[in-house]
Short mmCIF file of C-alpha atoms in Angstrom, two decimals:
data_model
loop_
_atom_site.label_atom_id
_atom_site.label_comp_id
_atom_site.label_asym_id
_atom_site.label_seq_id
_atom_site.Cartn_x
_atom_site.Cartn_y
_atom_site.Cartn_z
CA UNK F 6 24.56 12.25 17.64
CA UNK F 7 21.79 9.96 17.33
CA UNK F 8 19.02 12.02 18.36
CA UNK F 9 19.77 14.62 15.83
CA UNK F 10 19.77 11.60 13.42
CA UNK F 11 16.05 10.59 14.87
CA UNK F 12 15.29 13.99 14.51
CA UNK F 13 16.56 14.09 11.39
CA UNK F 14 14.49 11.29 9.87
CA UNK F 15 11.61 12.41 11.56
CA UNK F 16 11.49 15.66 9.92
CA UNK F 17 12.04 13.55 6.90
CA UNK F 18 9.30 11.46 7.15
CA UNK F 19 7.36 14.40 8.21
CA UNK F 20 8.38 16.05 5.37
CA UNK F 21 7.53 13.04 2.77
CA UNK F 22 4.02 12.46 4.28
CA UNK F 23 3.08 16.33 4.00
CA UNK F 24 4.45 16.13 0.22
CA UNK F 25 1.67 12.95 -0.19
CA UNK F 26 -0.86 14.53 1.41
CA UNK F 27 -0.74 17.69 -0.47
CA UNK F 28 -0.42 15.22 -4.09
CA UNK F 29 -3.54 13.28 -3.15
CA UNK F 30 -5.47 16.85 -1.71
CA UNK F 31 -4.51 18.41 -5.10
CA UNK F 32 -5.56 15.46 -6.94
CA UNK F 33 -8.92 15.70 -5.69
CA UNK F 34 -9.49 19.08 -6.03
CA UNK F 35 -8.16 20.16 -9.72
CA UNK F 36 -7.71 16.42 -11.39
CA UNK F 37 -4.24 14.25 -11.84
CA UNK F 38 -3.89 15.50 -14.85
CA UNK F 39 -4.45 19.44 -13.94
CA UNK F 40 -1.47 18.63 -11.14
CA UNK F 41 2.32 19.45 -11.60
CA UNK F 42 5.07 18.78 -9.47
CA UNK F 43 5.56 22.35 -8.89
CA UNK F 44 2.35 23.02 -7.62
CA UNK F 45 2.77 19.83 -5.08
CA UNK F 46 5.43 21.39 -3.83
CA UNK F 47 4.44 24.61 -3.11
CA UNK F 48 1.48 23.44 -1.67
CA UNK F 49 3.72 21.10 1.04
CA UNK F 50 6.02 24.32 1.34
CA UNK F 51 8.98 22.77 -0.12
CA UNK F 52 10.80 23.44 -3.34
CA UNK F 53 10.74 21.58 -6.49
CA UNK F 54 14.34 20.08 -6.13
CA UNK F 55 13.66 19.35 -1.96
CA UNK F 56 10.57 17.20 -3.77
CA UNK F 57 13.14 15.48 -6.16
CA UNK F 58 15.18 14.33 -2.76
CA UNK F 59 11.93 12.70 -1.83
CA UNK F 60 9.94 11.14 -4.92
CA UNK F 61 10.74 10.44 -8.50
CA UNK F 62 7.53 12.42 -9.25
CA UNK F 63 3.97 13.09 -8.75
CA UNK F 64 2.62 9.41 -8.88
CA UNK F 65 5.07 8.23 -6.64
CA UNK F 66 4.10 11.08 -4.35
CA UNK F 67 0.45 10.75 -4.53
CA UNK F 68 1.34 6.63 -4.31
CA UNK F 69 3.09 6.65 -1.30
CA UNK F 70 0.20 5.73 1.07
CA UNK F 71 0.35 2.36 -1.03
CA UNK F 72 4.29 1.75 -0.66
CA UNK F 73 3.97 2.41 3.64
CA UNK F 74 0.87 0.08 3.53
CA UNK F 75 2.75 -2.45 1.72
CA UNK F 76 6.43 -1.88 4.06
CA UNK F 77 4.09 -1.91 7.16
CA UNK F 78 2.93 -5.36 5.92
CA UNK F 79 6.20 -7.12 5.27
CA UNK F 80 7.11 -6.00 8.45
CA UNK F 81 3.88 -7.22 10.25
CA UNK F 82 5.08 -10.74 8.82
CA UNK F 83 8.22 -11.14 10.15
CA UNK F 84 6.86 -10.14 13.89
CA UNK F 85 4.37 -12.95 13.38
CA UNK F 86 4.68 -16.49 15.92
CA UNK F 87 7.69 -18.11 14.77
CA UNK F 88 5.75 -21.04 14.12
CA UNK F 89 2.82 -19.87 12.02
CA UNK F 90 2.89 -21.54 8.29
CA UNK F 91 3.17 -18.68 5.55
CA UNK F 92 -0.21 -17.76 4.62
CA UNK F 93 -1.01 -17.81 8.22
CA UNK F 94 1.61 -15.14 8.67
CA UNK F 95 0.48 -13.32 5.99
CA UNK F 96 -3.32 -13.28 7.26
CA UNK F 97 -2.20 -12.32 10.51
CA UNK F 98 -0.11 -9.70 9.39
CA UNK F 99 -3.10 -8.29 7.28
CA UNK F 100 -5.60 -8.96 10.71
CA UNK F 101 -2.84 -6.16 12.22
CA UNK F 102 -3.39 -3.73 9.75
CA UNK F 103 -6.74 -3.96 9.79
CA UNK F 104 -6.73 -3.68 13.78
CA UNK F 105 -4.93 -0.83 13.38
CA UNK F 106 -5.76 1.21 10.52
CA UNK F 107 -9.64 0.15 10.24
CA UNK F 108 -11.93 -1.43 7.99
CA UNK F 109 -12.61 2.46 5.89
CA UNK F 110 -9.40 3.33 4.37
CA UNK F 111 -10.60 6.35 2.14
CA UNK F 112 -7.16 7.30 1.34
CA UNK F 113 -7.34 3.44 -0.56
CA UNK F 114 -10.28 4.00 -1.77
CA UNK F 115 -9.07 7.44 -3.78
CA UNK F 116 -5.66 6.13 -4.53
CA UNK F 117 -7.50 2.48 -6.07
CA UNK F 118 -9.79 4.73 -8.44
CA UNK F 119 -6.92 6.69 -9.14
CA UNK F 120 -5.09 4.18 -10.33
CA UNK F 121 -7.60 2.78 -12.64
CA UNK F 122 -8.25 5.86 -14.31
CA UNK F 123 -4.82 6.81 -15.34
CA UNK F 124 -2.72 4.51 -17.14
CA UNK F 125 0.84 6.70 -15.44
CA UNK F 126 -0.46 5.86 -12.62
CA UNK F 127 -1.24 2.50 -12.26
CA UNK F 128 1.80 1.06 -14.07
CA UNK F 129 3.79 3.18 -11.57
CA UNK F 130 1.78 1.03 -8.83
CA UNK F 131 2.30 -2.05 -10.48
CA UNK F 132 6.43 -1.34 -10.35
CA UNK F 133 6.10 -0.38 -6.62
CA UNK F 134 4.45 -3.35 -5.82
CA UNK F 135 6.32 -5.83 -7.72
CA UNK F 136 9.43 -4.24 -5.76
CA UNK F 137 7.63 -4.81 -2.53
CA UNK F 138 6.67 -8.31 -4.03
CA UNK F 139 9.72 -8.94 -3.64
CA UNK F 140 10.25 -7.94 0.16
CA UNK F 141 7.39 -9.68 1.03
CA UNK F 142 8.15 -12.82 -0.91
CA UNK F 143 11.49 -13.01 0.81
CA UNK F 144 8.91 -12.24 4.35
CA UNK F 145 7.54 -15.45 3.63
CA UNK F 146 10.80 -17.46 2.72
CA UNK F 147 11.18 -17.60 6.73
CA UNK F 148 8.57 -19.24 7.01
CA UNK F 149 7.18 -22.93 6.87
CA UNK F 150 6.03 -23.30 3.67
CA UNK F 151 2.77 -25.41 2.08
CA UNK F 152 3.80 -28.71 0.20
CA UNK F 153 6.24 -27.27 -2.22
CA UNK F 154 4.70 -24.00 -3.09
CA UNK F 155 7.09 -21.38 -3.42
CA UNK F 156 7.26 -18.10 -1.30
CA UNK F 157 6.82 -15.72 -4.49
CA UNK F 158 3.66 -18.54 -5.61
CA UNK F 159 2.15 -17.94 -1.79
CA UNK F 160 2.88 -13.83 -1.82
CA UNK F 161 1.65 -13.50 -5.68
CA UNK F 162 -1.64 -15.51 -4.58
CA UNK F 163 -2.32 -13.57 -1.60
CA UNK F 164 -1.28 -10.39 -3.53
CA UNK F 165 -4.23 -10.89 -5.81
CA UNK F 166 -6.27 -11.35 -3.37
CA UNK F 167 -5.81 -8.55 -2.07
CA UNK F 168 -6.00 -6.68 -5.26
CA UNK F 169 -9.37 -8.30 -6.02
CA UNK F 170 -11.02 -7.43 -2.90
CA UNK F 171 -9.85 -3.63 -2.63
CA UNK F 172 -11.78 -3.46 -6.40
CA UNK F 173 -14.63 -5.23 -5.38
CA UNK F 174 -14.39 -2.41 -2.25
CA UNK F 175 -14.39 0.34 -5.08
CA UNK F 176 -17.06 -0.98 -7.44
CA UNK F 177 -19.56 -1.58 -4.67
CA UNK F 178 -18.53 1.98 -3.47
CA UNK F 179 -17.70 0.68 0.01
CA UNK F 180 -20.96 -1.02 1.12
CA UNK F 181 -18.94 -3.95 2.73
CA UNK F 182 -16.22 -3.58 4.76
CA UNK F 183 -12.85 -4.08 2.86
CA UNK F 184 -12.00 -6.70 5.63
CA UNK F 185 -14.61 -8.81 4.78
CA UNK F 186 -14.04 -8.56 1.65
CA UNK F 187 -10.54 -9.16 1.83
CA UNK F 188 -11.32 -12.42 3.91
CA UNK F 189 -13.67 -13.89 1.48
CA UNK F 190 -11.26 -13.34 -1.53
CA UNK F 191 -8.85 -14.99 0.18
CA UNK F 192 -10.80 -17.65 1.39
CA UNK F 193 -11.97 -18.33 -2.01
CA UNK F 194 -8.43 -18.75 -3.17
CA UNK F 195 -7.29 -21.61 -0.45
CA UNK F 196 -10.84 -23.06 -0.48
CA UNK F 197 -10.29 -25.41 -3.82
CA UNK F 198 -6.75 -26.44 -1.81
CA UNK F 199 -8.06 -27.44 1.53
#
């Protein structure tokens, strides 16, 4: 029984990654605003209601990159040394990613200029990532926290600087790498603290 349920979610995640690939290929090629649903699907080979099963609609499909990032983050956290403060955790978490996924995340990079091009889009990034806000906030709760700064204070600052650093990426067209840039924006928020 529970390999065909590991089977089962591995077709499904199979399934949900070929649906965001085809959203983001699609979105390159004809426009966001040239793309429909229905066109998404047929290009992952699904129908239009197997698409419903797996995203709301064609932002959260072509968003999804943003939303594993994000999971794969608050999970990196919580494997973190028990005793590392909070915004320790949180760099270290980020180093991970980074180790892992590289410095050149063009997939970002698209989904980022996306984003600020089309209003739909970005406010459906801004609800995903106040939702994961949250998971990450309560990430950080576990930990040892500075003076009495609160875990959704510490997640909201680091947030931003992440935020700030992936548009400084974009606007300098990637002449840095993101993880530099990444480090100094957060650097530049503890700095006035330390």
């Amino acid at each position: 029984m529970s390999s065909t349920a590991g089977l089962r979610e591995r077709k499904k995640a199979e399934t949900r990654q070929a649906v965001h690939e085809a959203a983001l290929r699609l979105t390159l090629e004809h426009g966001f605003d040239n793309v429909t649903v229905e066109a998404i699907a047929d290009a992952a080979n699904i129908s239009r209601r197997t698409f419903s099963n797996y995203f709301a609609g064609k932002e959260d499909a072509l968003l999804f990159g943003d939303e594993q990032t994000l999971n794969t983050l608050v999970q990196r956290v919580r494997e973190q040394p028990a005793g590392l403060a909070a915004w320790r955790a949180l760099r270290g978490a980020l180093d991970s990613l980074f180790d892992e996924y590289g410095d050149a995340d063009r997939e970002l990079h698209l989904r980022t200029r996306l984003a600020l091009r089309h209003p739909s889009l970005l406010a459906r990034q801004l609800a995903s990532r106040f939702r994961l806000e949250s998971e990450l906030s309560l990430a950080v709760a576990e930990r040892e926290q500075a003076g009495d700064v609160s875990p959704e204070m510490i997640t909201a600052a680091f947030l931003a600087g992440l935020r700030v650093a992936t548009q400084w990426w974009c606007a300098e067209h990637e002449t840095r790498p993101l993880r530099d840039l990444t480090h100094e924006a957060l650097d530049q928020i503890v700095r006035p603290f330390d």
